[in-house]
Amino acid sequence: VCSPLFTLGCLARPSQKSEGIIPAADSDNVLVEMASEYLKLAVFLSAFCAVSGEGCSLQLHPSRVVVGFGDSVSVRCVASRPVRVLGWEAAIGSAHTQRDLTVRWGVDSLKDWIEEPICYGVFFTAPRQCEEKLNLVLYKIPDSVSISAVNHTGPMKEGKQYQLQCEVQNIAPVQYLTLRWYRGQTEVYNHTFSDLTPDTPVQVSSTLLITPTSAEDGAQYSCVAELELGPEGPQPPPQVKAEPLSILVHYPPFSSLIDETLEGSKARNSLSKSSPKVYSVGVLQWGLRTERHQWCDVTEREPEPHAPVQGF
């Protein structure tokens, strides 16, 4: 690849006759002269082109660096043939040297999202100029990761759909982010952001739809923000985890019918989930559950065999 160091704004044109028309007899000569001038110009500009890639005489060590926000960074640029000038073009830490075959670019504490630095060399022989761009990734772990239920508070009802949201504050670069959703220790979903391009810190979120069942009563949901920065990045990938969100699920607690008579105007019973029962009464008022037990208030009423039980 060759990119000229400058572009020519206009080219001199052969003078025309006073009447503004070139005679047909002269037109062939004019075209030959113009082609010759263009060829000379192309040869002249080739000496001032910058090449990169395989044809370049520069090597970066390392060629890709992954730097944490506020950390130091140092990269060497090495020329493989005699050079007039060797240097770095960068918003921070620019440097150059004459005739030395190595020049270093470095920053003690990198906190700015800058354009990728470029090492350039001006040589004695063609190609006269060569450049290599550093693949620089500056990353920042999020300030916070949190999880919440959208437009809902309190217990959830079995069979109803709910939306959970995970919010990530000030993370960069977002295209390397993977948000992982967990129920307990099991990963249930992950969300990547590779289609986003900002390098600077941003706020992003991910949603998870759930339809809880009775088996999920007391389950904990959490999300983890993970920056997968490649082999040059930290291993294992840095993670920030949200505080788990515990959900309570209300559901009809009975699955079979038994005959049992309750005495007294008001009875309070503790029903274990492991052995559900149905009482032969007509009215049940359910309350909150604690410590994996369910409590119900039973209003006095004449027993009815296998009366249906109403929960919620």
Tab-separated table of C-alpha atoms in Angstrom:
chain	number	residue	atom	x	y	z
A	1	VAL	CA	0.000	0.000	0.000
A	2	CYS	CA	1.390	3.393	-0.981
A	3	SER	CA	-0.064	6.671	0.232
A	4	PRO	CA	1.467	9.917	-1.070
A	5	LEU	CA	2.689	12.390	1.497
A	6	PHE	CA	0.985	15.154	-0.432
A	7	THR	CA	-1.401	15.549	-3.371
A	8	LEU	CA	-0.982	17.808	-6.341
A	9	GLY	CA	-3.836	20.270	-6.542
A	10	CYS	CA	-3.576	20.979	-10.290
A	11	LEU	CA	-1.375	20.106	-13.239
A	12	ALA	CA	0.042	22.605	-15.744
A	13	ARG	CA	-1.707	22.356	-19.062
A	14	PRO	CA	-0.120	23.107	-22.500
A	15	SER	CA	-0.891	26.618	-23.747
A	16	GLN	CA	-3.646	26.789	-26.305
A	17	LYS	CA	-3.833	28.891	-29.455
A	18	SER	CA	-5.256	32.370	-29.160
A	19	GLU	CA	-8.530	31.219	-30.636
A	20	GLY	CA	-8.784	28.614	-27.863
A	21	ILE	CA	-8.776	25.623	-30.241
A	22	ILE	CA	-5.928	23.126	-30.706
A	23	PRO	CA	-5.532	22.247	-34.381
A	24	ALA	CA	-6.143	18.607	-35.195
A	25	ALA	CA	-2.595	18.255	-36.513
A	26	ASP	CA	-1.187	19.194	-33.081
A	27	SER	CA	-3.567	17.142	-30.932
A	28	ASP	CA	-1.526	13.919	-31.080
A	29	ASN	CA	1.644	15.719	-30.033
A	30	VAL	CA	-0.163	17.379	-27.140
A	31	LEU	CA	-1.465	14.041	-25.838
A	32	VAL	CA	2.007	12.506	-26.031
A	33	GLU	CA	3.500	15.434	-24.114
A	34	MET	CA	0.799	15.210	-21.418
A	35	ALA	CA	1.323	11.457	-20.983
A	36	SER	CA	5.057	12.030	-20.655
A	37	GLU	CA	4.520	14.669	-17.966
A	38	TYR	CA	2.179	12.385	-15.994
A	39	LEU	CA	4.756	9.578	-16.135
A	40	LYS	CA	7.496	11.860	-14.842
A	41	LEU	CA	5.203	13.026	-12.031
A	42	ALA	CA	4.351	9.447	-11.030
A	43	VAL	CA	8.040	8.530	-10.828
A	44	PHE	CA	8.724	11.660	-8.784
A	45	LEU	CA	5.896	10.990	-6.311
A	46	SER	CA	6.893	7.347	-5.834
A	47	ALA	CA	9.955	8.522	-3.936
A	48	PHE	CA	7.665	10.274	-1.431
A	49	CYS	CA	5.204	7.461	-0.775
A	50	ALA	CA	4.718	5.761	2.558
A	51	VAL	CA	4.445	1.990	2.435
A	52	SER	CA	3.163	-0.292	5.152
A	53	GLY	CA	2.667	-3.993	5.729
A	54	GLU	CA	5.022	-6.549	4.198
A	55	GLY	CA	6.877	-3.950	2.148
A	56	CYS	CA	7.676	-1.884	5.225
A	57	SER	CA	11.045	-2.025	6.961
A	58	LEU	CA	9.591	-1.352	10.417
A	59	GLN	CA	8.521	-3.759	13.144
A	60	LEU	CA	6.622	-3.008	16.345
A	61	HIS	CA	7.340	-4.891	19.568
A	62	PRO	CA	4.634	-5.718	20.525
A	63	SER	CA	2.382	-5.060	17.535
A	64	ARG	CA	-0.782	-5.112	19.717
A	65	VAL	CA	-1.006	-3.850	23.273
A	66	VAL	CA	-3.901	-4.005	25.738
A	67	VAL	CA	-3.627	-1.402	28.490
A	68	GLY	CA	-5.763	-0.942	31.577
A	69	PHE	CA	-7.027	2.567	32.315
A	70	GLY	CA	-4.251	4.473	34.098
A	71	ASP	CA	-1.578	1.816	33.490
A	72	SER	CA	1.759	2.362	31.760
A	73	VAL	CA	2.553	1.304	28.194
A	74	SER	CA	5.778	0.997	26.201
A	75	VAL	CA	6.334	-0.120	22.584
A	76	ARG	CA	9.534	-0.289	20.513
A	77	CYS	CA	9.715	0.474	16.799
A	78	VAL	CA	12.688	-1.116	15.023
A	79	ALA	CA	13.990	-0.362	11.505
A	80	SER	CA	15.618	-3.185	9.551
A	81	ARG	CA	17.743	-0.904	7.294
A	82	PRO	CA	19.594	2.411	7.614
A	83	VAL	CA	17.217	5.257	8.302
A	84	ARG	CA	17.415	9.048	8.195
A	85	VAL	CA	14.648	9.689	10.727
A	86	LEU	CA	12.678	7.264	12.870
A	87	GLY	CA	9.827	8.426	15.071
A	88	TRP	CA	6.368	8.111	16.557
A	89	GLU	CA	3.370	10.229	15.616
A	90	ALA	CA	0.956	10.204	18.568
A	91	ALA	CA	-1.332	12.525	20.517
A	92	ILE	CA	0.652	11.661	23.655
A	93	GLY	CA	4.299	10.653	23.904
A	94	SER	CA	5.486	11.580	20.396
A	95	ALA	CA	9.187	10.888	19.848
A	96	HIS	CA	11.767	10.737	17.051
A	97	THR	CA	15.430	9.990	16.520
A	98	GLN	CA	17.943	10.408	13.712
A	99	ARG	CA	19.810	7.431	12.286
A	100	ASP	CA	19.072	5.208	15.292
A	101	LEU	CA	17.375	1.953	14.345
A	102	THR	CA	15.103	1.886	17.415
A	103	VAL	CA	12.696	4.410	18.894
A	104	ARG	CA	10.350	3.921	21.855
A	105	TRP	CA	6.834	5.194	22.449
A	106	GLY	CA	5.588	5.139	26.005
A	107	VAL	CA	3.189	6.697	28.505
A	108	ASP	CA	3.492	6.332	32.283
A	109	SER	CA	-0.264	6.483	32.929
A	110	LEU	CA	-2.562	6.219	29.922
A	111	LYS	CA	-5.971	7.739	30.622
A	112	ASP	CA	-6.887	9.185	27.235
A	113	TRP	CA	-8.609	7.395	24.376
A	114	ILE	CA	-6.326	8.533	21.561
A	115	GLU	CA	-5.836	7.653	17.908
A	116	GLU	CA	-3.568	4.667	17.438
A	117	PRO	CA	0.080	5.840	17.378
A	118	ILE	CA	2.018	5.467	14.119
A	119	CYS	CA	5.718	4.684	13.820
A	120	TYR	CA	7.297	6.211	10.701
A	121	GLY	CA	10.701	6.007	9.071
A	122	VAL	CA	12.395	8.105	6.382
A	123	PHE	CA	15.063	6.063	4.609
A	124	PHE	CA	18.029	6.680	2.319
A	125	THR	CA	16.736	4.285	-0.352
A	126	ALA	CA	13.339	3.459	-1.812
A	127	PRO	CA	10.822	3.081	-0.463
A	128	ARG	CA	11.837	6.346	1.148
A	129	GLN	CA	9.072	6.405	3.749
A	130	CYS	CA	7.486	3.586	5.732
A	131	GLU	CA	4.910	3.513	8.524
A	132	GLU	CA	3.305	1.018	10.898
A	133	LYS	CA	0.216	1.658	13.031
A	134	LEU	CA	0.109	0.286	16.563
A	135	ASN	CA	-2.950	-1.758	17.511
A	136	LEU	CA	-3.696	-0.103	20.854
A	137	VAL	CA	-6.594	-1.118	23.122
A	138	LEU	CA	-7.229	0.957	26.246
A	139	TYR	CA	-9.812	-0.712	28.467
A	140	LYS	CA	-11.712	0.267	31.588
A	141	ILE	CA	-13.658	-2.069	33.864
A	142	PRO	CA	-17.161	-0.800	34.729
A	143	ASP	CA	-17.814	1.450	37.706
A	144	SER	CA	-20.810	-0.699	38.639
A	145	VAL	CA	-22.997	-3.584	37.474
A	146	SER	CA	-26.542	-3.897	38.841
A	147	ILE	CA	-29.627	-6.043	38.258
A	148	SER	CA	-33.289	-5.224	38.855
A	149	ALA	CA	-36.822	-6.214	37.863
A	150	VAL	CA	-38.373	-3.815	35.347
A	151	ASN	CA	-41.584	-2.118	36.538
A	152	HIS	CA	-42.112	-4.634	39.322
A	153	THR	CA	-41.516	-4.957	43.046
A	154	GLY	CA	-42.347	-7.694	45.516
A	155	PRO	CA	-43.219	-11.357	44.922
A	156	MET	CA	-43.814	-12.736	41.431
A	157	LYS	CA	-46.682	-14.975	40.334
A	158	GLU	CA	-46.124	-18.365	38.801
A	159	GLY	CA	-46.670	-18.445	35.028
A	160	LYS	CA	-46.475	-14.680	34.539
A	161	GLN	CA	-43.682	-13.141	32.442
A	162	TYR	CA	-41.268	-10.648	33.988
A	163	GLN	CA	-38.330	-8.678	32.665
A	164	LEU	CA	-34.978	-8.411	34.431
A	165	GLN	CA	-32.447	-5.756	33.478
A	166	CYS	CA	-28.685	-5.648	33.973
A	167	GLU	CA	-27.043	-2.210	33.764
A	168	VAL	CA	-23.322	-1.593	33.251
A	169	GLN	CA	-21.878	1.841	33.991
A	170	ASN	CA	-18.781	3.313	32.265
A	171	ILE	CA	-17.123	0.425	30.476
A	172	ALA	CA	-14.711	0.528	27.519
A	173	PRO	CA	-14.313	-0.620	24.865
A	174	VAL	CA	-17.852	-1.956	24.720
A	175	GLN	CA	-17.261	-4.134	21.633
A	176	TYR	CA	-15.203	-6.515	23.810
A	177	LEU	CA	-17.948	-6.831	26.445
A	178	THR	CA	-19.939	-9.992	27.116
A	179	LEU	CA	-22.788	-9.855	29.652
A	180	ARG	CA	-23.490	-13.266	31.161
A	181	TRP	CA	-26.782	-14.036	32.920
A	182	TYR	CA	-26.904	-16.674	35.660
A	183	ARG	CA	-29.637	-18.425	37.606
A	184	GLY	CA	-27.770	-19.726	40.601
A	185	GLN	CA	-24.538	-21.135	39.166
A	186	THR	CA	-26.001	-21.905	35.728
A	187	GLU	CA	-25.471	-19.534	32.795
A	188	VAL	CA	-28.816	-19.009	31.062
A	189	TYR	CA	-27.985	-16.292	28.504
A	190	ASN	CA	-25.160	-14.097	27.243
A	191	HIS	CA	-25.222	-10.814	25.353
A	192	THR	CA	-22.365	-9.419	23.242
A	193	PHE	CA	-21.934	-5.869	21.927
A	194	SER	CA	-19.563	-6.441	18.989
A	195	ASP	CA	-21.749	-4.308	16.707
A	196	LEU	CA	-21.016	-1.183	18.768
A	197	THR	CA	-17.920	0.870	17.945
A	198	PRO	CA	-17.237	3.492	20.654
A	199	ASP	CA	-13.800	3.208	22.246
A	200	THR	CA	-14.653	5.600	25.087
A	201	PRO	CA	-16.611	4.561	28.223
A	202	VAL	CA	-20.351	4.044	27.742
A	203	GLN	CA	-23.383	2.781	29.657
A	204	VAL	CA	-25.122	-0.345	28.318
A	205	SER	CA	-27.837	-2.714	29.491
A	206	SER	CA	-29.202	-6.171	28.766
A	207	THR	CA	-32.614	-7.675	29.483
A	208	LEU	CA	-33.740	-11.181	30.342
A	209	LEU	CA	-37.338	-12.422	30.159
A	210	ILE	CA	-38.347	-14.993	32.755
A	211	THR	CA	-41.553	-16.908	33.473
A	212	PRO	CA	-41.011	-18.228	36.995
A	213	THR	CA	-42.329	-21.555	38.230
A	214	SER	CA	-42.785	-22.860	41.745
A	215	ALA	CA	-39.379	-24.541	41.494
A	216	GLU	CA	-37.762	-21.108	41.133
A	217	ASP	CA	-39.097	-19.727	44.395
A	218	GLY	CA	-36.059	-18.261	46.167
A	219	ALA	CA	-33.840	-18.524	43.068
A	220	GLN	CA	-31.071	-15.968	42.619
A	221	TYR	CA	-30.406	-14.224	39.312
A	222	SER	CA	-27.190	-12.345	38.615
A	223	CYS	CA	-25.238	-10.913	35.692
A	224	VAL	CA	-21.504	-10.633	35.075
A	225	ALA	CA	-19.758	-8.067	32.857
A	226	GLU	CA	-16.723	-9.678	31.234
A	227	LEU	CA	-14.140	-7.985	28.986
A	228	GLU	CA	-12.692	-10.504	26.535
A	229	LEU	CA	-9.644	-8.620	25.236
A	230	GLY	CA	-7.830	-11.379	23.392
A	231	PRO	CA	-4.549	-13.199	24.126
A	232	GLU	CA	-2.700	-9.929	24.733
A	233	GLY	CA	-5.203	-8.924	27.415
A	234	PRO	CA	-5.335	-10.003	31.061
A	235	GLN	CA	-6.058	-13.665	31.748
A	236	PRO	CA	-8.556	-14.631	32.956
A	237	PRO	CA	-10.672	-11.824	31.464
A	238	PRO	CA	-11.582	-9.123	34.011
A	239	GLN	CA	-15.094	-9.473	35.443
A	240	VAL	CA	-17.469	-7.408	37.556
A	241	LYS	CA	-20.499	-9.184	39.036
A	242	ALA	CA	-23.807	-7.674	40.094
A	243	GLU	CA	-25.313	-8.371	43.496
A	244	PRO	CA	-27.715	-11.311	43.030
A	245	LEU	CA	-31.444	-10.660	42.827
A	246	SER	CA	-33.562	-13.164	44.778
A	247	ILE	CA	-37.094	-13.760	43.541
A	248	LEU	CA	-40.142	-14.918	45.515
A	249	VAL	CA	-42.762	-16.835	43.567
A	250	HIS	CA	-46.400	-17.108	44.668
A	251	TYR	CA	-48.228	-20.139	43.327
A	252	PRO	CA	-51.152	-22.469	44.224
A	253	PRO	CA	-49.449	-24.709	46.751
A	254	PHE	CA	-51.616	-27.865	46.711
A	255	SER	CA	-51.363	-30.829	44.400
A	256	SER	CA	-53.578	-33.495	46.078
A	257	LEU	CA	-56.660	-33.776	48.274
A	258	ILE	CA	-56.857	-35.269	51.769
A	259	ASP	CA	-59.519	-35.240	54.476
A	260	GLU	CA	-58.613	-33.357	57.614
A	261	THR	CA	-60.861	-31.542	60.060
A	262	LEU	CA	-59.722	-28.255	61.627
A	263	GLU	CA	-61.028	-27.356	65.066
A	264	GLY	CA	-61.427	-23.905	66.577
A	265	SER	CA	-62.449	-20.581	65.173
A	266	LYS	CA	-59.031	-19.988	63.634
A	267	ALA	CA	-56.204	-22.407	62.944
A	268	ARG	CA	-52.714	-21.680	61.734
A	269	ASN	CA	-50.906	-24.435	59.922
A	270	SER	CA	-47.398	-24.734	58.569
A	271	LEU	CA	-47.375	-26.615	55.295
A	272	SER	CA	-44.068	-27.974	54.120
A	273	LYS	CA	-43.380	-27.711	50.381
A	274	SER	CA	-42.009	-31.209	50.402
A	275	SER	CA	-45.389	-32.664	51.448
A	276	PRO	CA	-48.230	-30.438	50.229
A	277	LYS	CA	-51.698	-30.980	51.712
A	278	VAL	CA	-55.223	-29.843	51.023
A	279	TYR	CA	-57.598	-29.190	53.879
A	280	SER	CA	-61.305	-29.875	53.566
A	281	VAL	CA	-62.358	-26.306	54.210
A	282	GLY	CA	-63.916	-23.793	51.911
A	283	VAL	CA	-61.850	-20.649	52.476
A	284	LEU	CA	-58.087	-20.223	52.655
A	285	GLN	CA	-56.289	-16.911	53.036
A	286	TRP	CA	-52.613	-17.175	52.045
A	287	GLY	CA	-49.860	-14.983	53.413
A	288	LEU	CA	-46.123	-14.620	52.904
A	289	ARG	CA	-43.796	-17.602	53.125
A	290	THR	CA	-40.672	-17.689	55.257
A	291	GLU	CA	-37.884	-20.231	55.580
A	292	ARG	CA	-39.343	-22.506	52.876
A	293	HIS	CA	-42.677	-22.914	54.717
A	294	GLN	CA	-46.113	-21.588	53.838
A	295	TRP	CA	-48.574	-20.198	56.373
A	296	CYS	CA	-52.301	-19.963	55.904
A	297	ASP	CA	-55.147	-18.542	57.916
A	298	VAL	CA	-58.245	-20.771	57.863
A	299	THR	CA	-61.628	-19.189	58.528
A	300	GLU	CA	-64.014	-21.392	60.553
A	301	ARG	CA	-66.537	-23.110	58.333
A	302	GLU	CA	-68.453	-26.376	58.243
A	303	PRO	CA	-66.186	-29.024	56.695
A	304	GLU	CA	-67.023	-30.098	53.170
A	305	PRO	CA	-65.519	-33.270	51.742
A	306	HIS	CA	-62.815	-32.493	49.211
A	307	ALA	CA	-63.836	-28.861	48.988
A	308	PRO	CA	-61.852	-26.927	46.371
A	309	VAL	CA	-59.101	-24.777	47.786
A	310	GLN	CA	-58.527	-21.302	46.411
A	311	GLY	CA	-55.061	-19.854	46.400
A	312	PHE	CA	-53.501	-17.208	44.226
